[in-house]
Amino acid sequence: MRKYPQTKFSIFGTGLKIGLVVEVGILATSFIWFKRLNNSQGLRYEYSQKHPKFLEYYYKVDDMIGNSQIRKSDHEAWKKE
């Protein structure tokens, strides 16, 4: 049986597949974290204390999507505490 050496294209294809899997994994993780932040005011409060820049980025993305009331409701709820 003859063995053919790997060509540059087959190595490129393997790297492309690995890159695609990593990209999909990062996208899925980002979506899960966004959903968790979107559904939990307590988690957003925790992030406002520990990671305010990350929470600000979340609010910017949420504003682009069209749900700008979350920031206002969070600040109103946190002022009551």
PDB file of C-alpha atoms in Angstrom, residues 35-75:
ATOM      1  CA  LYS A  35     -27.803  34.973  28.595  1.00  0.00           C
ATOM      2  CA  ARG A  36     -26.708  34.533  32.217  1.00  0.00           C
ATOM      3  CA  LEU A  37     -26.100  38.266  32.614  1.00  0.00           C
ATOM      4  CA  ASN A  38     -29.337  39.073  30.832  1.00  0.00           C
ATOM      5  CA  ASN A  39     -31.415  36.887  33.161  1.00  0.00           C
ATOM      6  CA  SER A  40     -29.778  37.586  36.540  1.00  0.00           C
ATOM      7  CA  GLN A  41     -29.809  41.011  38.173  1.00  0.00           C
ATOM      8  CA  GLY A  42     -27.783  39.602  41.080  1.00  0.00           C
ATOM      9  CA  LEU A  43     -25.024  38.512  38.722  1.00  0.00           C
ATOM     10  CA  ARG A  44     -25.019  41.953  37.104  1.00  0.00           C
ATOM     11  CA  TYR A  45     -24.703  43.532  40.568  1.00  0.00           C
ATOM     12  CA  GLU A  46     -21.776  41.242  41.363  1.00  0.00           C
ATOM     13  CA  TYR A  47     -20.109  42.216  38.097  1.00  0.00           C
ATOM     14  CA  SER A  48     -20.714  45.918  38.809  1.00  0.00           C
ATOM     15  CA  GLN A  49     -18.676  45.503  41.993  1.00  0.00           C
ATOM     16  CA  LYS A  50     -15.897  43.275  40.640  1.00  0.00           C
ATOM     17  CA  HIS A  51     -15.731  43.909  36.876  1.00  0.00           C
ATOM     18  CA  PRO A  52     -17.336  47.268  35.988  1.00  0.00           C
ATOM     19  CA  LYS A  53     -15.678  47.482  32.547  1.00  0.00           C
ATOM     20  CA  PHE A  54     -17.081  44.102  31.553  1.00  0.00           C
ATOM     21  CA  LEU A  55     -20.551  45.128  32.736  1.00  0.00           C
ATOM     22  CA  GLU A  56     -20.311  48.393  30.790  1.00  0.00           C
ATOM     23  CA  TYR A  57     -19.494  46.399  27.655  1.00  0.00           C
ATOM     24  CA  TYR A  58     -22.526  44.194  28.353  1.00  0.00           C
ATOM     25  CA  TYR A  59     -24.737  47.295  28.623  1.00  0.00           C
ATOM     26  CA  LYS A  60     -23.385  48.655  25.324  1.00  0.00           C
ATOM     27  CA  VAL A  61     -24.129  45.397  23.516  1.00  0.00           C
ATOM     28  CA  ASP A  62     -27.564  45.245  25.128  1.00  0.00           C
ATOM     29  CA  ASP A  63     -28.278  48.839  24.023  1.00  0.00           C
ATOM     30  CA  MET A  64     -27.369  47.929  20.440  1.00  0.00           C
ATOM     31  CA  ILE A  65     -29.775  44.991  20.559  1.00  0.00           C
ATOM     32  CA  GLY A  66     -32.516  47.313  21.736  1.00  0.00           C
ATOM     33  CA  ASN A  67     -33.106  46.602  25.419  1.00  0.00           C
ATOM     34  CA  SER A  68     -31.958  49.832  27.082  1.00  0.00           C
ATOM     35  CA  GLN A  69     -34.250  49.460  30.111  1.00  0.00           C
ATOM     36  CA  ILE A  70     -32.002  46.951  31.880  1.00  0.00           C
ATOM     37  CA  ARG A  71     -29.403  49.555  32.869  1.00  0.00           C
ATOM     38  CA  LYS A  72     -32.095  51.864  34.289  1.00  0.00           C
ATOM     39  CA  SER A  73     -33.850  49.104  36.210  1.00  0.00           C
ATOM     40  CA  ASP A  74     -30.526  47.885  37.621  1.00  0.00           C
ATOM     41  CA  HIS A  75     -29.546  51.331  38.886  1.00  0.00           C
TER      42      HIS A  75
END
